[in-house]
PDB file of C-alpha atoms in Angstrom:
ATOM      1  CA  UNK U 225       0.000   0.000   0.000  1.00 63.00           C
ATOM      2  CA  UNK U 226       1.321   3.452  -0.921  1.00 76.00           C
ATOM      3  CA  UNK U 227       2.159   5.896   1.850  1.00 85.00           C
ATOM      4  CA  UNK U 228      -0.626   8.255   0.753  1.00 86.00           C
ATOM      5  CA  UNK U 229      -3.259   5.516   0.739  1.00 84.00           C
ATOM      6  CA  UNK U 230      -2.092   4.399   4.179  1.00 84.00           C
ATOM      7  CA  UNK U 231      -2.367   7.989   5.401  1.00 87.00           C
ATOM      8  CA  UNK U 232      -5.916   8.244   4.043  1.00 88.00           C
ATOM      9  CA  UNK U 233      -6.949   4.930   5.579  1.00 89.00           C
ATOM     10  CA  UNK U 234      -5.437   5.734   8.982  1.00 91.00           C
ATOM     11  CA  UNK U 235      -7.154   9.110   9.109  1.00 92.00           C
ATOM     12  CA  UNK U 236     -10.429   7.569   8.010  1.00 93.00           C
ATOM     13  CA  UNK U 237     -10.187   5.175  10.978  1.00 95.00           C
ATOM     14  CA  UNK U 238      -9.429   8.044  13.361  1.00 95.00           C
ATOM     15  CA  UNK U 239     -12.370  10.037  12.001  1.00 95.00           C
ATOM     16  CA  UNK U 240     -14.736   7.105  12.649  1.00 96.00           C
ATOM     17  CA  UNK U 241     -13.438   6.792  16.212  1.00 96.00           C
ATOM     18  CA  UNK U 242     -13.737  10.557  16.763  1.00 96.00           C
ATOM     19  CA  UNK U 243     -17.375  10.423  15.701  1.00 95.00           C
ATOM     20  CA  UNK U 244     -17.970   7.578  18.119  1.00 96.00           C
ATOM     21  CA  UNK U 245     -16.480   9.649  20.947  1.00 95.00           C
ATOM     22  CA  UNK U 246     -18.352  12.859  20.098  1.00 95.00           C
ATOM     23  CA  UNK U 247     -21.707  11.138  19.552  1.00 95.00           C
ATOM     24  CA  UNK U 248     -21.177   8.736  22.438  1.00 96.00           C
ATOM     25  CA  UNK U 249     -21.998   5.790  20.211  1.00 96.00           C
ATOM     26  CA  UNK U 250     -22.648   2.407  21.711  1.00 97.00           C
ATOM     27  CA  UNK U 251     -21.532   0.517  18.584  1.00 97.00           C
ATOM     28  CA  UNK U 252     -18.197   0.865  16.780  1.00 97.00           C
ATOM     29  CA  UNK U 253     -17.330  -1.161  13.699  1.00 97.00           C
ATOM     30  CA  UNK U 254     -13.663  -1.263  12.661  1.00 97.00           C
ATOM     31  CA  UNK U 255     -13.540  -4.650  11.012  1.00 96.00           C
ATOM     32  CA  UNK U 256     -11.493  -5.248   7.838  1.00 95.00           C
ATOM     33  CA  UNK U 257      -9.490  -2.022   8.011  1.00 94.00           C
ATOM     34  CA  UNK U 258      -6.092  -3.789   7.977  1.00 94.00           C
ATOM     35  CA  UNK U 259      -5.391  -2.328  11.405  1.00 96.00           C
ATOM     36  CA  UNK U 260      -2.046  -3.477  12.812  1.00 95.00           C
ATOM     37  CA  UNK U 261      -2.080  -1.399  16.008  1.00 96.00           C
ATOM     38  CA  UNK U 262      -5.211  -0.308  17.833  1.00 97.00           C
ATOM     39  CA  UNK U 263      -5.289   3.532  17.820  1.00 96.00           C
ATOM     40  CA  UNK U 264      -4.941   5.114  21.265  1.00 96.00           C
ATOM     41  CA  UNK U 265      -7.983   7.274  20.535  1.00 97.00           C
ATOM     42  CA  UNK U 266     -10.109   4.146  20.758  1.00 97.00           C
ATOM     43  CA  UNK U 267      -9.327   3.880  24.461  1.00 97.00           C
ATOM     44  CA  UNK U 268     -11.428   7.016  25.062  1.00 96.00           C
ATOM     45  CA  UNK U 269     -14.621   5.464  23.651  1.00 97.00           C
ATOM     46  CA  UNK U 270     -16.031   4.848  27.104  1.00 96.00           C
ATOM     47  CA  UNK U 271     -19.634   4.647  25.880  1.00 97.00           C
ATOM     48  CA  UNK U 272     -18.999   1.854  23.376  1.00 98.00           C
ATOM     49  CA  UNK U 273     -20.761  -1.407  24.172  1.00 98.00           C
ATOM     50  CA  UNK U 274     -20.270  -3.314  20.883  1.00 98.00           C
ATOM     51  CA  UNK U 275     -16.750  -3.200  19.430  1.00 98.00           C
ATOM     52  CA  UNK U 276     -15.942  -5.041  16.199  1.00 98.00           C
ATOM     53  CA  UNK U 277     -12.238  -5.420  15.364  1.00 97.00           C
ATOM     54  CA  UNK U 278     -12.315  -8.665  13.420  1.00 96.00           C
ATOM     55  CA  UNK U 279     -10.537  -9.291  10.111  1.00 96.00           C
ATOM     56  CA  UNK U 280      -7.631  -6.951  10.749  1.00 97.00           C
ATOM     57  CA  UNK U 281      -3.907  -7.544  11.320  1.00 97.00           C
ATOM     58  CA  UNK U 282      -3.763  -6.817  15.038  1.00 98.00           C
ATOM     59  CA  UNK U 283      -0.949  -8.593  16.877  1.00 97.00           C
ATOM     60  CA  UNK U 284      -1.243  -7.123  20.384  1.00 97.00           C
ATOM     61  CA  UNK U 285      -4.184  -6.211  22.596  1.00 97.00           C
ATOM     62  CA  UNK U 286      -3.174  -3.165  24.679  1.00 97.00           C
ATOM     63  CA  UNK U 287      -4.035  -3.188  28.360  1.00 97.00           C
ATOM     64  CA  UNK U 288      -5.727   0.201  27.867  1.00 97.00           C
ATOM     65  CA  UNK U 289      -8.467  -1.481  25.834  1.00 97.00           C
ATOM     66  CA  UNK U 290      -9.541  -3.214  29.037  1.00 97.00           C
ATOM     67  CA  UNK U 291     -10.654   0.176  30.393  1.00 96.00           C
ATOM     68  CA  UNK U 292     -13.746   0.093  28.173  1.00 98.00           C
ATOM     69  CA  UNK U 293     -15.827  -1.340  30.988  1.00 97.00           C
ATOM     70  CA  UNK U 294     -19.141  -0.935  29.137  1.00 98.00           C
ATOM     71  CA  UNK U 295     -18.214  -3.470  26.464  1.00 98.00           C
ATOM     72  CA  UNK U 296     -20.754  -6.245  26.035  1.00 98.00           C
ATOM     73  CA  UNK U 297     -19.567  -7.510  22.623  1.00 97.00           C
ATOM     74  CA  UNK U 298     -15.947  -7.767  21.487  1.00 98.00           C
ATOM     75  CA  UNK U 299     -14.934  -9.464  18.243  1.00 97.00           C
ATOM     76  CA  UNK U 300     -11.217 -10.011  17.627  1.00 98.00           C
ATOM     77  CA  UNK U 301     -11.426 -12.999  15.295  1.00 97.00           C
ATOM     78  CA  UNK U 302      -9.248 -13.254  12.168  1.00 97.00           C
ATOM     79  CA  UNK U 303      -6.283 -11.271  13.475  1.00 98.00           C
ATOM     80  CA  UNK U 304      -2.700 -12.186  14.428  1.00 98.00           C
ATOM     81  CA  UNK U 305      -3.056 -11.961  18.198  1.00 98.00           C
ATOM     82  CA  UNK U 306      -0.597 -14.146  20.113  1.00 97.00           C
ATOM     83  CA  UNK U 307      -1.578 -13.389  23.714  1.00 97.00           C
ATOM     84  CA  UNK U 308      -4.242 -11.772  25.879  1.00 98.00           C
ATOM     85  CA  UNK U 309      -3.610  -9.320  28.713  1.00 97.00           C
ATOM     86  CA  UNK U 310      -4.570 -10.642  32.135  1.00 97.00           C
ATOM     87  CA  UNK U 311      -6.621  -7.467  32.551  1.00 98.00           C
ATOM     88  CA  UNK U 312      -9.235  -8.913  30.192  1.00 98.00           C
ATOM     89  CA  UNK U 313     -10.949 -10.070  33.372  1.00 97.00           C
ATOM     90  CA  UNK U 314     -11.833  -6.409  34.017  1.00 97.00           C
ATOM     91  CA  UNK U 315     -14.487  -6.526  31.288  1.00 98.00           C
ATOM     92  CA  UNK U 316     -17.175  -7.651  33.721  1.00 97.00           C
ATOM     93  CA  UNK U 317     -20.039  -6.640  31.409  1.00 98.00           C
ATOM     94  CA  UNK U 318     -18.803  -8.662  28.439  1.00 98.00           C
ATOM     95  CA  UNK U 319     -21.520 -10.950  27.065  1.00 97.00           C
ATOM     96  CA  UNK U 320     -20.105 -11.954  23.648  1.00 97.00           C
ATOM     97  CA  UNK U 321     -16.433 -12.672  22.906  1.00 98.00           C
ATOM     98  CA  UNK U 322     -14.898 -14.024  19.707  1.00 97.00           C
ATOM     99  CA  UNK U 323     -11.171 -14.842  19.622  1.00 98.00           C
ATOM    100  CA  UNK U 324     -11.299 -17.311  16.732  1.00 97.00           C
ATOM    101  CA  UNK U 325      -8.597 -17.613  14.072  1.00 97.00           C
ATOM    102  CA  UNK U 326      -5.743 -16.104  16.062  1.00 98.00           C
ATOM    103  CA  UNK U 327      -2.443 -17.891  16.924  1.00 98.00           C
ATOM    104  CA  UNK U 328      -3.167 -17.665  20.657  1.00 98.00           C
ATOM    105  CA  UNK U 329      -2.493 -21.303  21.601  1.00 97.00           C
ATOM    106  CA  UNK U 330      -3.377 -20.538  25.241  1.00 97.00           C
ATOM    107  CA  UNK U 331      -6.445 -19.201  27.054  1.00 98.00           C
ATOM    108  CA  UNK U 332      -5.408 -17.442  30.228  1.00 98.00           C
ATOM    109  CA  UNK U 333      -7.194 -18.267  33.530  1.00 98.00           C
ATOM    110  CA  UNK U 334      -8.524 -14.698  33.744  1.00 98.00           C
ATOM    111  CA  UNK U 335     -11.109 -15.682  31.122  1.00 98.00           C
ATOM    112  CA  UNK U 336     -12.994 -17.157  34.061  1.00 98.00           C
ATOM    113  CA  UNK U 337     -13.484 -13.665  35.518  1.00 98.00           C
ATOM    114  CA  UNK U 338     -15.850 -12.637  32.697  1.00 98.00           C
ATOM    115  CA  UNK U 339     -18.813 -13.308  34.924  1.00 97.00           C
ATOM    116  CA  UNK U 340     -21.495 -12.191  32.445  1.00 98.00           C
ATOM    117  CA  UNK U 341     -20.125 -13.994  29.389  1.00 98.00           C
ATOM    118  CA  UNK U 342     -22.811 -15.870  27.457  1.00 97.00           C
ATOM    119  CA  UNK U 343     -21.202 -16.600  24.065  1.00 97.00           C
ATOM    120  CA  UNK U 344     -17.522 -17.474  23.663  1.00 98.00           C
ATOM    121  CA  UNK U 345     -15.854 -18.562  20.418  1.00 98.00           C
ATOM    122  CA  UNK U 346     -12.213 -19.658  20.176  1.00 97.00           C
ATOM    123  CA  UNK U 347     -12.136 -21.693  16.970  1.00 97.00           C
ATOM    124  CA  UNK U 348      -8.776 -22.518  15.407  1.00 98.00           C
ATOM    125  CA  UNK U 349      -6.481 -20.792  17.871  1.00 98.00           C
ATOM    126  CA  UNK U 350      -4.117 -23.750  18.380  1.00 98.00           C
ATOM    127  CA  UNK U 351      -5.643 -24.473  21.782  1.00 98.00           C
ATOM    128  CA  UNK U 352      -4.392 -27.598  23.558  1.00 97.00           C
ATOM    129  CA  UNK U 353      -6.185 -27.150  26.852  1.00 98.00           C
ATOM    130  CA  UNK U 354      -9.292 -25.378  28.139  1.00 98.00           C
ATOM    131  CA  UNK U 355      -8.516 -23.715  31.478  1.00 98.00           C
ATOM    132  CA  UNK U 356     -10.484 -25.119  34.402  1.00 98.00           C
ATOM    133  CA  UNK U 357     -11.521 -21.541  35.231  1.00 98.00           C
ATOM    134  CA  UNK U 358     -14.081 -21.763  32.430  1.00 98.00           C
ATOM    135  CA  UNK U 359     -16.264 -23.488  35.006  1.00 98.00           C
ATOM    136  CA  UNK U 360     -16.744 -20.095  36.665  1.00 98.00           C
ATOM    137  CA  UNK U 361     -18.668 -18.714  33.663  1.00 98.00           C
ATOM    138  CA  UNK U 362     -22.051 -19.478  35.177  1.00 97.00           C
ATOM    139  CA  UNK U 363     -24.009 -17.621  32.463  1.00 98.00           C
ATOM    140  CA  UNK U 364     -22.271 -19.245  29.477  1.00 98.00           C
ATOM    141  CA  UNK U 365     -24.818 -20.302  26.862  1.00 97.00           C
ATOM    142  CA  UNK U 366     -22.617 -20.930  23.807  1.00 97.00           C
ATOM    143  CA  UNK U 367     -19.062 -22.269  23.569  1.00 98.00           C
ATOM    144  CA  UNK U 368     -17.229 -23.067  20.346  1.00 97.00           C
ATOM    145  CA  UNK U 369     -13.648 -24.351  20.114  1.00 98.00           C
ATOM    146  CA  UNK U 370     -13.570 -26.299  16.884  1.00 97.00           C
ATOM    147  CA  UNK U 371     -10.398 -26.947  14.922  1.00 97.00           C
ATOM    148  CA  UNK U 372      -8.023 -26.972  17.893  1.00 98.00           C
ATOM    149  CA  UNK U 373      -5.781 -29.606  19.535  1.00 98.00           C
ATOM    150  CA  UNK U 374      -7.872 -30.449  22.569  1.00 98.00           C
ATOM    151  CA  UNK U 375      -7.623 -33.989  23.960  1.00 97.00           C
ATOM    152  CA  UNK U 376     -10.256 -33.579  26.667  1.00 97.00           C
ATOM    153  CA  UNK U 377     -12.312 -30.952  28.451  1.00 97.00           C
ATOM    154  CA  UNK U 378     -11.980 -30.064  32.130  1.00 97.00           C
ATOM    155  CA  UNK U 379     -14.450 -31.531  34.615  1.00 97.00           C
ATOM    156  CA  UNK U 380     -15.142 -27.967  35.753  1.00 98.00           C
ATOM    157  CA  UNK U 381     -16.768 -27.275  32.403  1.00 98.00           C
ATOM    158  CA  UNK U 382     -19.613 -29.653  33.210  1.00 97.00           C
ATOM    159  CA  UNK U 383     -20.692 -27.232  35.943  1.00 96.00           C
ATOM    160  CA  UNK U 384     -22.012 -24.852  33.282  1.00 98.00           C
ATOM    161  CA  UNK U 385     -25.689 -25.436  33.964  1.00 96.00           C
ATOM    162  CA  UNK U 386     -26.827 -22.867  31.366  1.00 97.00           C
ATOM    163  CA  UNK U 387     -24.689 -24.122  28.469  1.00 98.00           C
ATOM    164  CA  UNK U 388     -26.943 -24.957  25.514  1.00 97.00           C
ATOM    165  CA  UNK U 389     -24.595 -24.956  22.499  1.00 97.00           C
ATOM    166  CA  UNK U 390     -21.285 -26.844  22.598  1.00 97.00           C
ATOM    167  CA  UNK U 391     -19.135 -27.184  19.490  1.00 97.00           C
ATOM    168  CA  UNK U 392     -15.833 -29.080  19.772  1.00 97.00           C
ATOM    169  CA  UNK U 393     -15.600 -30.432  16.247  1.00 97.00           C
ATOM    170  CA  UNK U 394     -12.205 -31.255  14.712  1.00 97.00           C
ATOM    171  CA  UNK U 395     -10.077 -31.636  17.810  1.00 98.00           C
ATOM    172  CA  UNK U 396      -8.163 -34.632  19.175  1.00 98.00           C
ATOM    173  CA  UNK U 397     -10.521 -35.418  22.041  1.00 98.00           C
ATOM    174  CA  UNK U 398      -9.999 -38.937  23.366  1.00 96.00           C
ATOM    175  CA  UNK U 399     -12.120 -38.849  26.502  1.00 94.00           C
ATOM    176  CA  UNK U 400     -14.854 -36.818  28.181  1.00 96.00           C
ATOM    177  CA  UNK U 401     -15.806 -36.367  31.851  1.00 96.00           C
ATOM    178  CA  UNK U 402     -18.379 -38.823  33.166  1.00 95.00           C
ATOM    179  CA  UNK U 403     -20.243 -35.806  34.537  1.00 96.00           C
ATOM    180  CA  UNK U 404     -21.132 -34.574  31.031  1.00 95.00           C
ATOM    181  CA  UNK U 405     -24.777 -35.166  31.888  1.00 95.00           C
ATOM    182  CA  UNK U 406     -24.578 -32.308  34.385  1.00 96.00           C
ATOM    183  CA  UNK U 407     -24.901 -29.941  31.408  1.00 97.00           C
ATOM    184  CA  UNK U 408     -28.633 -30.026  31.972  1.00 94.00           C
ATOM    185  CA  UNK U 409     -29.503 -27.223  29.518  1.00 97.00           C
ATOM    186  CA  UNK U 410     -27.558 -28.743  26.603  1.00 97.00           C
ATOM    187  CA  UNK U 411     -29.383 -28.652  23.261  1.00 96.00           C
ATOM    188  CA  UNK U 412     -26.614 -29.003  20.686  1.00 96.00           C
ATOM    189  CA  UNK U 413     -23.410 -31.003  21.160  1.00 96.00           C
ATOM    190  CA  UNK U 414     -21.034 -31.332  18.204  1.00 96.00           C
ATOM    191  CA  UNK U 415     -18.067 -33.659  18.727  1.00 96.00           C
ATOM    192  CA  UNK U 416     -17.490 -34.684  15.135  1.00 96.00           C
ATOM    193  CA  UNK U 417     -13.984 -35.473  13.902  1.00 97.00           C
ATOM    194  CA  UNK U 418     -12.358 -36.377  17.187  1.00 97.00           C
ATOM    195  CA  UNK U 419     -10.736 -39.515  18.607  1.00 96.00           C
ATOM    196  CA  UNK U 420     -13.483 -40.742  20.926  1.00 95.00           C
ATOM    197  CA  UNK U 421     -13.834 -44.475  21.515  1.00 92.00           C
ATOM    198  CA  UNK U 422     -16.615 -44.215  24.075  1.00 90.00           C
ATOM    199  CA  UNK U 423     -19.108 -41.644  25.207  1.00 88.00           C
ATOM    200  CA  UNK U 424     -20.466 -40.952  28.721  1.00 92.00           C
ATOM    201  CA  UNK U 425     -23.997 -42.344  28.973  1.00 90.00           C
ATOM    202  CA  UNK U 426     -24.790 -39.619  31.475  1.00 93.00           C
ATOM    203  CA  UNK U 427     -25.544 -37.445  28.435  1.00 90.00           C
ATOM    204  CA  UNK U 428     -28.995 -39.092  28.462  1.00 86.00           C
ATOM    205  CA  UNK U 429     -29.779 -36.992  31.524  1.00 91.00           C
ATOM    206  CA  UNK U 430     -29.837 -33.899  29.278  1.00 94.00           C
ATOM    207  CA  UNK U 431     -33.568 -33.850  28.585  1.00 93.00           C
ATOM    208  CA  UNK U 432     -33.380 -30.850  26.212  1.00 94.00           C
ATOM    209  CA  UNK U 433     -30.740 -32.438  23.968  1.00 95.00           C
ATOM    210  CA  UNK U 434     -31.714 -32.317  20.285  1.00 94.00           C
ATOM    211  CA  UNK U 435     -28.431 -32.635  18.368  1.00 94.00           C
ATOM    212  CA  UNK U 436     -25.656 -35.052  19.339  1.00 93.00           C
ATOM    213  CA  UNK U 437     -23.086 -35.356  16.564  1.00 94.00           C
ATOM    214  CA  UNK U 438     -20.410 -38.019  16.935  1.00 93.00           C
ATOM    215  CA  UNK U 439     -19.597 -38.994  13.370  1.00 93.00           C
ATOM    216  CA  UNK U 440     -15.962 -39.430  12.363  1.00 93.00           C
ATOM    217  CA  UNK U 441     -14.938 -40.762  15.740  1.00 94.00           C
ATOM    218  CA  UNK U 442     -14.379 -44.400  16.601  1.00 89.00           C
ATOM    219  CA  UNK U 443     -17.918 -44.903  17.859  1.00 81.00           C
ATOM    220  CA  UNK U 444     -21.380 -44.143  16.444  1.00 56.00           C
ATOM    221  CA  UNK U 445     -21.766 -42.317  13.175  1.00 51.00           C
ATOM    222  CA  UNK U 446     -24.422 -39.825  14.304  1.00 55.00           C
ATOM    223  CA  UNK U 447     -27.322 -39.448  16.694  1.00 60.00           C
ATOM    224  CA  UNK U 448     -30.066 -37.051  15.642  1.00 61.00           C
ATOM    225  CA  UNK U 449     -32.823 -36.708  18.232  1.00 61.00           C
ATOM    226  CA  UNK U 450     -35.200 -34.447  16.333  1.00 65.00           C
ATOM    227  CA  UNK U 451     -38.849 -35.468  16.012  1.00 67.00           C
ATOM    228  CA  UNK U 452     -38.667 -38.020  18.789  1.00 64.00           C
ATOM    229  CA  UNK U 453     -40.780 -38.176  21.968  1.00 59.00           C
ATOM    230  CA  UNK U 454     -37.700 -37.458  24.092  1.00 56.00           C
ATOM    231  CA  UNK U 455     -37.935 -33.841  22.913  1.00 50.00           C
ATOM    232  CA  UNK U 456     -41.546 -33.618  24.016  1.00 49.00           C
ATOM    233  CA  UNK U 457     -41.577 -35.150  27.480  1.00 48.00           C
ATOM    234  CA  UNK U 458     -41.087 -32.255  29.862  1.00 49.00           C
ATOM    235  CA  UNK U 459     -39.673 -29.591  27.577  1.00 46.00           C
ATOM    236  CA  UNK U 460     -41.622 -29.181  24.320  1.00 41.00           C
ATOM    237  CA  UNK U 461     -39.593 -27.969  21.385  1.00 37.00           C
ATOM    238  CA  UNK U 462     -41.942 -25.026  20.958  1.00 33.00           C
ATOM    239  CA  UNK U 463     -40.978 -23.772  24.415  1.00 33.00           C
ATOM    240  CA  UNK U 464     -37.232 -23.808  23.773  1.00 31.00           C
ATOM    241  CA  UNK U 465     -35.775 -20.426  22.980  1.00 33.00           C
ATOM    242  CA  UNK U 466     -33.618 -21.354  19.984  1.00 33.00           C
ATOM    243  CA  UNK U 467     -33.336 -19.988  16.501  1.00 33.00           C
ATOM    244  CA  UNK U 468     -35.782 -21.694  14.161  1.00 31.00           C
ATOM    245  CA  UNK U 469     -33.030 -22.540  11.697  1.00 31.00           C
ATOM    246  CA  UNK U 470     -31.415 -24.801  14.290  1.00 33.00           C
ATOM    247  CA  UNK U 471     -34.550 -26.956  14.321  1.00 34.00           C
ATOM    248  CA  UNK U 472     -35.882 -26.754  10.795  1.00 36.00           C
ATOM    249  CA  UNK U 473     -32.763 -26.518   8.670  1.00 36.00           C
ATOM    250  CA  UNK U 474     -31.134 -29.643   7.293  1.00 34.00           C
ATOM    251  CA  UNK U 475     -27.773 -28.069   8.071  1.00 41.00           C
ATOM    252  CA  UNK U 476     -26.427 -28.258  11.587  1.00 44.00           C
ATOM    253  CA  UNK U 477     -26.499 -25.133  13.698  1.00 42.00           C
ATOM    254  CA  UNK U 478     -22.836 -24.244  13.979  1.00 44.00           C
ATOM    255  CA  UNK U 479     -22.391 -24.180  10.209  1.00 43.00           C
ATOM    256  CA  UNK U 480     -25.142 -21.618   9.768  1.00 36.00           C
ATOM    257  CA  UNK U 481     -22.505 -18.908  10.278  1.00 42.00           C
ATOM    258  CA  UNK U 482     -19.212 -19.465   8.513  1.00 41.00           C
ATOM    259  CA  UNK U 483     -16.948 -18.018  11.184  1.00 44.00           C
ATOM    260  CA  UNK U 484     -19.264 -18.206  14.187  1.00 45.00           C
ATOM    261  CA  UNK U 485     -19.437 -14.439  14.238  1.00 46.00           C
ATOM    262  CA  UNK U 486     -21.357 -13.032  17.159  1.00 45.00           C
ATOM    263  CA  UNK U 487     -24.543 -11.046  16.744  1.00 43.00           C
ATOM    264  CA  UNK U 488     -22.759  -8.715  14.366  1.00 43.00           C
ATOM    265  CA  UNK U 489     -24.956  -5.880  13.238  1.00 45.00           C
ATOM    266  CA  UNK U 490     -22.101  -4.186  11.484  1.00 45.00           C
ATOM    267  CA  UNK U 491     -23.667  -0.782  10.948  1.00 50.00           C
ATOM    268  CA  UNK U 492     -26.938   0.931  11.617  1.00 57.00           C
ATOM    269  CA  UNK U 493     -28.306   3.293   8.966  1.00 58.00           C
ATOM    270  CA  UNK U 494     -27.014   6.237  10.985  1.00 61.00           C
ATOM    271  CA  UNK U 495     -23.533   4.760  11.297  1.00 57.00           C
ATOM    272  CA  UNK U 496     -23.430   3.952   7.610  1.00 55.00           C
ATOM    273  CA  UNK U 497     -24.338   7.548   6.745  1.00 58.00           C
ATOM    274  CA  UNK U 498     -21.663   8.881   9.096  1.00 55.00           C
ATOM    275  CA  UNK U 499     -18.986   6.651   7.621  1.00 50.00           C
ATOM    276  CA  UNK U 500     -19.997   7.529   4.087  1.00 49.00           C
ATOM    277  CA  UNK U 501     -19.686  11.210   4.983  1.00 48.00           C
ATOM    278  CA  UNK U 502     -16.210  10.632   6.393  1.00 44.00           C
ATOM    279  CA  UNK U 503     -15.205   8.739   3.270  1.00 43.00           C
ATOM    280  CA  UNK U 504     -16.631  11.145   0.708  1.00 46.00           C
ATOM    281  CA  UNK U 505     -13.199  12.598  -0.044  1.00 44.00           C
ATOM    282  CA  UNK U 506     -11.497   9.232  -0.588  1.00 42.00           C
ATOM    283  CA  UNK U 507     -12.260   8.839  -4.314  1.00 39.00           C
ATOM    284  CA  UNK U 508     -10.923  12.333  -4.972  1.00 41.00           C
ATOM    285  CA  UNK U 509      -7.788  11.793  -2.923  1.00 43.00           C
ATOM    286  CA  UNK U 510      -7.138   8.443  -4.582  1.00 37.00           C
ATOM    287  CA  UNK U 511      -6.313  10.267  -7.825  1.00 34.00           C
ATOM    288  CA  UNK U 512      -3.219  11.674  -6.148  1.00 40.00           C
ATOM    289  CA  UNK U 513      -2.229   8.327  -4.658  1.00 38.00           C
ATOM    290  CA  UNK U 514      -2.222   6.272  -7.820  1.00 35.00           C
ATOM    291  CA  UNK U 515       1.412   6.935  -8.642  1.00 37.00           C
ATOM    292  CA  UNK U 516       2.730   7.317  -5.084  1.00 39.00           C
ATOM    293  CA  UNK U 517       5.188   4.838  -3.654  1.00 36.00           C
TER     294      UNK U 517
END
C-alpha cells in the first residue's frame, strides 16, 4: 500500500473513532481495516458497548483497551493476536467474545473472571487445553472451540448449567468427563472429527438435547434426536428459545454462520451515513495516490 493511501486509511479510521467519541456511540465497527495497532484514541470510547475489530492484522491487545468497561460484545477474530492481557478479566459486562482464528495457543485463567459472558468462540487458535476456570462462567450459553488440539475438556466445564450450544468439532478429544450429563440445559453437542472411543452415557440426563453429533470418531456415526418423543416429554420444542433454523434446517447449527461471528450488526443506517460522509473525499484523494510509492 502506498504511503498516501495508508495515510488516508489511517485518518479515516481516526475520524470514525472521533465520531464515536463525540456522539457517544454504543456501537463501533472497525472490522477489515487492515489495522495493525489499535489507535490510542479508541481507548477514550467509554460509551462503546459493541466493538468489532475482526478481520484486521492486530498482533497485540493493549491493556488500555480493558478500560472500556461498558463493552458487552468484542470481536477479535481473524487477526494475528498471540496473547491476551490478564486485565481482560476487568471486562465484567462482556456478554459476547470471539477470539477465533488467532495464533493464541493458550487461554489465560482470567477468562474465568468474565462473569457475564454468554457466548464465547475460540475456533482454530491452536488451543491444547481449556482452562479449568471456564467453570466459573455461570451464564455461558454458547461455547465453540472447533479446529483446535484439545484432547479432553476439564471436569469444571460440566458445571455450566446454562450451556446450551457446545461445538468441539475437529479436535483430538480422546475422553470426556463422566459428569457430562450435568450440562442439563444442553441442546446441541457437536463432537465430530475427534478420537473418541466411548461416550459418557450420562448425556442421556440432558432432557433438552436435540443434536448429538459423533460422526468421524471411533464410535457411532451420528445421533439425531429431532422429532422423537424425548424432545416432548417435559420440555416441548416449541418452548425452547432457539433460533428456528437450528430446528428446521437440514444443516447443523454451527455451520449456519461461517466463522461463528457473534450477533454482528455491522452498521446501523445512521452509522453507515456517518462513515460515508467521512469517506466522501477518498475517491478524490485516490487520484493523487495512484502513482505514489
